[in-house]
Structures are given as structure tokens and as C-alpha cells.
Amino acid sequence: MIEKRPGFNRRKFLSATAATGAVAALPAIPGCSSAKKAKVVIVGGGFGGATCAKYISLADPDIEITLIERNRNFVTCPFSNSVIGGFKKMSAITHSYEGLLDRGINVLIDSVTAIDSAAHEVTLASGDRLSYDRLVLSPGIDMIWNAIEGYDEAAAQIMPHAWKAGPQTILLRNQLEAMKDGGLVVISAPEYPYRCPPAPYERASLIAHYLARHKPRSKIIILDAKDKYTKQPLFEEGWRRLYPQGMIEWVAGGKGGRVTGVDPLTKTFFSDGGALKADVGNVVPPQQAAAIARLAGVVDDDEWCRIDPLTFESKTVKNIHVLGDACVAGAMPKSGFSANNQGKVTAAALVALLNGREVGEPFFLNTCYSLLSPDYGISINAAYRATPAGIVALLGSGATSPLDAPDSVRKDAAKYAGGWYASITGEMFTKG
Amino acid sequence: MPVKPPAHFFLIAVSLVMIFAASASAEETIAVPKVGIIATTCTTCHGEDGRSPGSIPSLAGKGRQDIIDKLRAFKSGDRPSTIMGRIMVPFDEGGIDELATYFAARTK
Ligand SMILES: Cc1cc2nc3c(=O)[nH]c(=O)nc-3n(C[C@H](O)[C@H](O)[C@H](O)COP(=O)(O)OP(=O)(O)OC[C@H]3O[C@@H](n4cnc5c(N)ncnc54)[C@H](O)[C@@H]3O)c2cc1C
């Protein structure tokens, strides 16, 4: 299936990336022809890491795979807004690593605390050390505390971010349940880049779904650092169709929406627009690649990780691959779908590298479904390829659900969003 | 400079052509992704190996011609869809054929 095509020299691409430090096609690791030919250690059992582990083991059972994840169970951000909206249980978004263990993947519930890239070794909180031939980091994001003045870890116990699913999700849900009718919910949304561009607006929608039924005099204000946001016309149309007029109000960055500080004691948000006191305050703060990426030395000045788009190998440290939210994947948004496709491309690249074969040409899709109510779904999608300039969207491949579609189409999309969730989590967590 | 479209898979996007053309010379070639890596982008929705655990239809073991007919009809718009019409935009006849062959060969 390798087509001759005028235009783009693959070898030039490889040497160009090699010149910046990321070497792609390498010969086989010496002395690795026996039973377990090489060791891959994967940090983070989320959308990127679990998928990568699964797909390496599907492609080459002779590679020893160790997946290290700090939490015993993985709680997905996708569909956590449905828990916050009150129509899904935490158990429906919580997954165990049994399936991956049954596949023969070593799953260690532990935290990686240090990475010695010269010695090819990771250190765990338990004190254990593991050596690797190739290391994969898919550790997700961390919040940048105090980027919004006053918003630190302690403040997040009062004004949750709920941007990592788990106790934070439950905290926000409980606060909404405890809020009086007529209360004000304020959500602050950050500037790009951040995890899941449409999720603040999906969240506002599903909180409105709850409030419209149980606390109809209440209101939601989104204070946005941005002047526009993804699928905006579709969200606005949906809010008109689904919820009382004015229940959701969106404030653009240029119109006072940019939040610069909070006071957790009074749940007050501060922006150029003034001070706004909330009954429930949900702060989605600016984000960065998770801490372990910094310890590994793979983050750039902007706190994200640059990678070779053919292999996801770090541009700064050899033999460390970074994928998912932590990496800069060009035009791809930070989504679970993106991380899943990057996990597959990385798996294929690692299997090729560790077997001394040429790395194949990558290809990626992304689709972000958003629910505006349990029965009202919309989506945005695009296809991507790797180029010397990074990962770019194929022209014409990006589009959204149409405006003015009948309710039946929105209902089908909501049903298929659930189908997507079953499929992607099945890939991650079932034995297969 | 006119650019010939590839035989398979992609209707070349103008922006990509520009990027590729920048490093072009007559004897240079570009690799197209293998069907296996493209198919795994489908399985994010259609389930591992095309076996869906949820509401999106399974693809594994469906008739090759049936898949071809449906993908063509999604692409042309003859078959209404919530998303497949948009997903099919970058694929041409050759791509449709290879994807159909791939999924038809998976076990149900
Ligand atoms: C509210 C919300 C809704 C969303 N909805 C969608 C959606 O509908 N569709 C979609 O595609 N995406 C959605 N996303 C985005 C999606 O959750 C992320 O893009 C995805 O989780 C990124 O995958 P990842 O592998 O990079 O990180 P994660 O999935 O977060 O996985 C990282 C894992 O690494 C572990 N880890 C980190 N550091 C260490 C360490 N030192 N030692 C051990 N383990 C460590 C963490 O515990 C975590 O389990 C949503 C996000 C939010 C916040």
C-alpha cells in the first residue's frame, strides 16, 4: 500500500527530524531476539497509555509491557459531565485494569517519581526501579495552580475544577445538589490549549439539564478567557431549543469574561468585568503537561512536550515517547479520542522500531461528541496526517454536525456518543 | 504546478500539497498510511477489530460489497448519517475498497 506520489520526501522528513534529536527508524535492539525481546514501560493508564499498552500487546506479544498507573481504578473525564448533570453514576465511568492484566500486561498501581533517561530507568513511589528500552509517557495534565490568583489545591476543595474525574466530579455534583433554587453557578473556562475544548460548554449544558428540572430559577454564567469557542453556534442553538431563555449566559474574554483571580472563601470570581459571587463555582484553570513530564526533562518553555509526529518520540530526550494531552500534536485537540489514536500510532511505531522495521506512515482521526442533554448530541471531527511541519488536518476533513437538524438526529448522535464511549473504553480496558 | 491526486485514500488537501511540494523533486515519493493503521481509527467508534460493544454498528465480518456500498453512499450523501458522511471526506474509491476488504476479513 505504499503509493508513489510526487511531492513529499519521506527520507528528508526522517533526516530533518533526526537532526533535531528524534531518530526514527533504528536497527533492532542488539541481543533481543529471545522470548521477551524488549521492555516498554508506560506511565499513565488513561486514554493514551492504556490504548498504547493494548495495541503493543496485540501487535507483538514478545514485547514486555509494564503499565504504571497511580490510581487503582480509572475514572474517565468523558461522560463525567453526565455524572455532574445527575443522570449517570460514577460506577458507569469507572474502569479496572483486570482486562489488561489478563492480557499479560504488567499493571503496577504506583506512582513514577523519577526518570533517569541516561540509565533508562524509572523510580516508583514504592522505591522499586524499572529499566526500559523505550518509555512512553501519557500522564495527562496538571493544573497550573495560582495562574488564577488564589486558585490553588486548597481552593479546589471549595471551588472544584472537576477537570480530572474522580473525587472532584463528586464534589461538584454534591454542591449542585445542595444549592438552593435560584442559585448562581459560575464556570470559568481557560484560554487554549487545554484538555477537551468543548467540555466547559457541555458541562454548562448538562448542569442546565439538571437545574431546569429541579431548580428552575437558577442560572449559569460561563466566564470565558476566549472570544469564541468550538461548536459555538451548535451550543447556542441547542441552549435555545432545550433550556429556558437566559438560563445559560456566556461572557466572552473581551467582554469581562477573562478570570484573573478567585476568592474561595466567598466563591467570588474576579475579572475586568468586576467581581461575581457564585453559589457554586467551577474553575477550569490553565493547564500544563503532568509533573512527571517535567521530571523526565521532556517539557518545553510553554510546559508542553514537543514530539516527532511519526513516532511520538520526544524531541528533547531519546527513547521517551510522549502522547495524549501532555504532547503538542499540532492541529489535534487534547481529547480522549486523539490520545487513543496517538496510542495506536505510537504502539505501531514502537513495534516497528523494536523489530528493526521501518516506521509506518501515521494517520489519525478525532471526533468530539458533546451532549447538550441526555438525548441531544452534537459532534466535531477531522482527519490528520504527519508532515514535516507537524500534525495537520486534511483540508476539508473537519466539520461539525449541521445546524437546524431535527431532534431525532440529535437523539441519534447522543445514542452514538454512548456507543463511542463503549467502544473506546472497550479498547482500553477489555482483554480483547 | 498541477499536482496529480494519489491513486488511493486521499483527495489531496491543498494545504498538504503545498507542504509536500515544498520539498518535492521528481523522483521523490511519499508513503501512504497502511490500511491497518487507518482501520484502527475506525475502531475507536466501531469497537476493537470492528466488534462493537455498544450502539454503533459492528463492521467485523460484514460483506465486503455491503461495506463498499454503504461507504460510497455515506460519502455521496445518498445514505443519511449523523457522522459517516463527514468521516468519509478524505477517502477515495481505493481507500473505501481497502477498508471494506479489511473489515470484511475480521471475525465477527
Ligand atoms: C469534563 C471533561 C470531559 C471530556 N470529555 C471528552 C469526550 O467526550 N471525548 C474525548 O475524546 N475526550 C474528552 N475529554 C478529554 C479526555 O479526558 C483527555 O483528553 C484524555 O483523558 C487524555 O488522555 P491522556 O492519556 O493524555 O491522559 P489521562 O487519560 O488523564 O491519563 C493519564 C493517567 O496518568 C496517570 N499518571 C499521571 N502521572 C503519573 C505518575 N507520575 N505515575 C503514575 N501514573 C500517573 C494519571 O493518574 C492518569 O490516570 C474530556 C475531558 C474533560 C475534563
mmCIF file of N, CA, C and O in Angstrom, chain A residues 1-3 5 8 10 310 345 359-364 384-386 394, chain B residues 6 8-10 16 20 30-41 90-91 94-95 98-99:
data_model
loop_
_atom_site.group_PDB
_atom_site.id
_atom_site.type_symbol
_atom_site.label_atom_id
_atom_site.label_comp_id
_atom_site.label_asym_id
_atom_site.label_seq_id
_atom_site.Cartn_x
_atom_site.Cartn_y
_atom_site.Cartn_z
ATOM 1 N N MET A 1 0.789 -1.217 0.000
ATOM 2 C CA MET A 1 0.000 0.000 0.000
ATOM 3 C C MET A 1 0.829 1.279 0.000
ATOM 4 O O MET A 1 0.336 2.348 0.258
ATOM 5 N N ILE A 2 2.118 1.132 -0.170
ATOM 6 C CA ILE A 2 2.930 2.342 -0.265
ATOM 7 C C ILE A 2 2.809 2.879 -1.683
ATOM 8 O O ILE A 2 3.211 2.229 -2.630
ATOM 9 N N GLU A 3 2.224 4.021 -1.778
ATOM 10 C CA GLU A 3 1.971 4.607 -3.084
ATOM 11 C C GLU A 3 3.098 5.551 -3.452
ATOM 12 O O GLU A 3 3.566 6.323 -2.626
ATOM 13 N N ARG A 5 4.020 8.840 -4.989
ATOM 14 C CA ARG A 5 3.273 10.079 -5.102
ATOM 15 C C ARG A 5 4.255 11.220 -5.182
ATOM 16 O O ARG A 5 5.220 11.242 -4.422
ATOM 17 N N PHE A 8 6.442 14.698 -1.640
ATOM 18 C CA PHE A 8 6.951 14.763 -0.285
ATOM 19 C C PHE A 8 7.949 13.650 -0.039
ATOM 20 O O PHE A 8 7.674 12.481 -0.255
ATOM 21 N N ARG A 10 9.858 11.312 2.153
ATOM 22 C CA ARG A 10 9.814 10.734 3.471
ATOM 23 C C ARG A 10 11.203 10.696 4.119
ATOM 24 O O ARG A 10 11.359 10.941 5.305
ATOM 25 N N LEU A 310 5.892 11.161 13.753
ATOM 26 C CA LEU A 310 5.873 9.791 13.221
ATOM 27 C C LEU A 310 5.885 8.757 14.338
ATOM 28 O O LEU A 310 5.310 7.677 14.211
ATOM 29 N N VAL A 345 -0.803 4.800 17.059
ATOM 30 C CA VAL A 345 0.328 5.152 16.192
ATOM 31 C C VAL A 345 1.645 4.914 16.928
ATOM 32 O O VAL A 345 2.605 4.367 16.367
ATOM 33 N N VAL A 359 9.335 2.482 10.285
ATOM 34 C CA VAL A 359 8.124 3.020 10.910
ATOM 35 C C VAL A 359 7.129 3.406 9.814
ATOM 36 O O VAL A 359 7.488 4.047 8.828
ATOM 37 N N GLY A 360 5.872 3.007 10.011
ATOM 38 C CA GLY A 360 4.834 3.283 9.009
ATOM 39 C C GLY A 360 4.348 4.726 9.057
ATOM 40 O O GLY A 360 4.674 5.484 9.971
ATOM 41 N N GLU A 361 3.576 5.062 8.059
ATOM 42 C CA GLU A 361 3.022 6.411 7.947
ATOM 43 C C GLU A 361 1.822 6.524 8.890
ATOM 44 O O GLU A 361 0.910 5.712 8.832
ATOM 45 N N PRO A 362 1.798 7.526 9.759
ATOM 46 C CA PRO A 362 0.655 7.619 10.671
ATOM 47 C C PRO A 362 -0.597 8.214 10.036
ATOM 48 O O PRO A 362 -0.534 8.846 8.977
ATOM 49 N N PHE A 363 -1.710 8.006 10.675
ATOM 50 C CA PHE A 363 -2.983 8.598 10.274
ATOM 51 C C PHE A 363 -3.824 8.700 11.540
ATOM 52 O O PHE A 363 -3.748 7.826 12.411
ATOM 53 N N PHE A 364 -4.580 9.775 11.648
ATOM 54 C CA PHE A 364 -5.360 9.988 12.874
ATOM 55 C C PHE A 364 -6.741 10.527 12.535
ATOM 56 O O PHE A 364 -6.911 11.293 11.587
ATOM 57 N N TYR A 384 -6.256 13.659 10.281
ATOM 58 C CA TYR A 384 -4.947 14.304 10.403
ATOM 59 C C TYR A 384 -3.845 13.414 9.851
ATOM 60 O O TYR A 384 -3.934 12.193 9.910
ATOM 61 N N ARG A 385 -2.798 14.091 9.362
ATOM 62 C CA ARG A 385 -1.587 13.381 8.944
ATOM 63 C C ARG A 385 -0.357 14.092 9.479
ATOM 64 O O ARG A 385 -0.390 15.273 9.802
ATOM 65 N N ALA A 386 0.727 13.325 9.526
ATOM 66 C CA ALA A 386 2.004 13.900 9.935
ATOM 67 C C ALA A 386 2.690 14.520 8.727
ATOM 68 O O ALA A 386 2.715 13.923 7.654
ATOM 69 N N LEU A 394 -6.322 17.280 7.448
ATOM 70 C CA LEU A 394 -6.540 17.187 5.998
ATOM 71 C C LEU A 394 -7.612 18.184 5.631
ATOM 72 O O LEU A 394 -8.688 18.213 6.251
ATOM 73 N N PRO B 6 -3.401 11.220 -5.617
ATOM 74 C CA PRO B 6 -2.855 9.880 -5.402
ATOM 75 C C PRO B 6 -3.860 8.841 -5.851
ATOM 76 O O PRO B 6 -5.048 9.121 -5.962
ATOM 77 N N HIS B 8 -4.736 6.253 -4.220
ATOM 78 C CA HIS B 8 -5.509 5.696 -3.116
ATOM 79 C C HIS B 8 -5.698 6.671 -1.969
ATOM 80 O O HIS B 8 -4.857 7.517 -1.722
ATOM 81 N N PHE B 9 -6.802 6.500 -1.292
ATOM 82 C CA PHE B 9 -7.100 7.082 0.001
ATOM 83 C C PHE B 9 -7.399 8.558 0.055
ATOM 84 O O PHE B 9 -8.438 8.959 0.537
ATOM 85 N N PHE B 10 -6.482 9.408 -0.391
ATOM 86 C CA PHE B 10 -6.708 10.798 -0.057
ATOM 87 C C PHE B 10 -6.964 11.670 -1.254
ATOM 88 O O PHE B 10 -6.252 11.621 -2.234
ATOM 89 N N LEU B 16 -1.810 20.499 2.219
ATOM 90 C CA LEU B 16 -0.809 19.435 2.264
ATOM 91 C C LEU B 16 0.039 19.442 1.012
ATOM 92 O O LEU B 16 1.241 19.264 1.061
ATOM 93 N N PHE B 20 3.957 19.453 0.892
ATOM 94 C CA PHE B 20 4.721 18.411 0.227
ATOM 95 C C PHE B 20 5.529 19.000 -0.928
ATOM 96 O O PHE B 20 6.672 18.658 -1.137
ATOM 97 N N ILE B 30 6.078 9.643 -1.563
ATOM 98 C CA ILE B 30 5.502 9.743 -0.233
ATOM 99 C C ILE B 30 4.820 8.432 0.103
ATOM 100 O O ILE B 30 4.212 7.794 -0.741
ATOM 101 N N ALA B 31 4.938 8.036 1.351
ATOM 102 C CA ALA B 31 4.258 6.830 1.797
ATOM 103 C C ALA B 31 2.829 7.185 2.177
ATOM 104 O O ALA B 31 2.556 8.240 2.714
ATOM 105 N N VAL B 32 1.924 6.272 1.880
ATOM 106 C CA VAL B 32 0.537 6.429 2.309
ATOM 107 C C VAL B 32 0.339 5.493 3.498
ATOM 108 O O VAL B 32 0.894 4.399 3.520
ATOM 109 N N PRO B 33 -0.434 5.904 4.484
ATOM 110 C CA PRO B 33 -0.615 5.015 5.630
ATOM 111 C C PRO B 33 -1.210 3.669 5.220
ATOM 112 O O PRO B 33 -2.032 3.598 4.312
ATOM 113 N N LYS B 34 -0.801 2.623 5.913
ATOM 114 C CA LYS B 34 -1.333 1.292 5.615
ATOM 115 C C LYS B 34 -2.765 1.201 6.121
ATOM 116 O O LYS B 34 -3.151 1.878 7.062
ATOM 117 N N VAL B 35 -3.524 0.326 5.490
ATOM 118 C CA VAL B 35 -4.939 0.206 5.845
ATOM 119 C C VAL B 35 -5.103 -0.156 7.320
ATOM 120 O O VAL B 35 -6.033 0.285 7.980
ATOM 121 N N GLY B 36 -4.155 -0.946 7.862
ATOM 122 C CA GLY B 36 -4.261 -1.358 9.266
ATOM 123 C C GLY B 36 -4.311 -0.172 10.210
ATOM 124 O O GLY B 36 -5.125 -0.133 11.142
ATOM 125 N N ILE B 37 -3.477 0.829 9.968
ATOM 126 C CA ILE B 37 -3.443 1.974 10.899
ATOM 127 C C ILE B 37 -4.689 2.833 10.697
ATOM 128 O O ILE B 37 -5.230 3.395 11.647
ATOM 129 N N ILE B 38 -5.176 2.903 9.466
ATOM 130 C CA ILE B 38 -6.412 3.671 9.237
ATOM 131 C C ILE B 38 -7.597 2.959 9.882
ATOM 132 O O ILE B 38 -8.439 3.586 10.521
ATOM 133 N N ALA B 39 -7.621 1.643 9.752
ATOM 134 C CA ALA B 39 -8.745 0.885 10.314
ATOM 135 C C ALA B 39 -8.825 1.056 11.835
ATOM 136 O O ALA B 39 -9.927 1.086 12.403
ATOM 137 N N THR B 40 -7.663 1.206 12.490
ATOM 138 C CA THR B 40 -7.732 1.367 13.951
ATOM 139 C C THR B 40 -8.290 2.738 14.346
ATOM 140 O O THR B 40 -8.672 2.919 15.495
ATOM 141 N N THR B 41 -8.348 3.667 13.417
ATOM 142 C CA THR B 41 -9.033 4.929 13.755
ATOM 143 C C THR B 41 -10.546 4.738 13.683
ATOM 144 O O THR B 41 -11.284 5.432 14.361
ATOM 145 N N PRO B 90 -12.069 12.354 3.453
ATOM 146 C CA PRO B 90 -10.734 12.193 2.869
ATOM 147 C C PRO B 90 -10.510 10.888 2.107
ATOM 148 O O PRO B 90 -9.422 10.691 1.570
ATOM 149 N N PHE B 91 -11.487 9.992 2.054
ATOM 150 C CA PHE B 91 -11.247 8.685 1.430
ATOM 151 C C PHE B 91 -11.793 8.632 0.014
ATOM 152 O O PHE B 91 -12.894 9.095 -0.253
ATOM 153 N N GLY B 94 -10.322 3.871 -3.797
ATOM 154 C CA GLY B 94 -9.314 2.887 -3.411
ATOM 155 C C GLY B 94 -9.309 2.674 -1.910
ATOM 156 O O GLY B 94 -9.207 1.537 -1.413
ATOM 157 N N GLY B 95 -9.437 3.760 -1.171
ATOM 158 C CA GLY B 95 -9.472 3.678 0.289
ATOM 159 C C GLY B 95 -10.688 2.918 0.766
ATOM 160 O O GLY B 95 -10.599 2.058 1.655
ATOM 161 N N GLU B 98 -10.176 -0.816 0.215
ATOM 162 C CA GLU B 98 -9.253 -1.486 1.151
ATOM 163 C C GLU B 98 -9.846 -1.589 2.547
ATOM 164 O O GLU B 98 -9.654 -2.594 3.245
ATOM 165 N N LEU B 99 -10.551 -0.541 2.975
ATOM 166 C CA LEU B 99 -11.176 -0.603 4.300
ATOM 167 C C LEU B 99 -12.250 -1.683 4.340
ATOM 168 O O LEU B 99 -12.365 -2.429 5.319
#
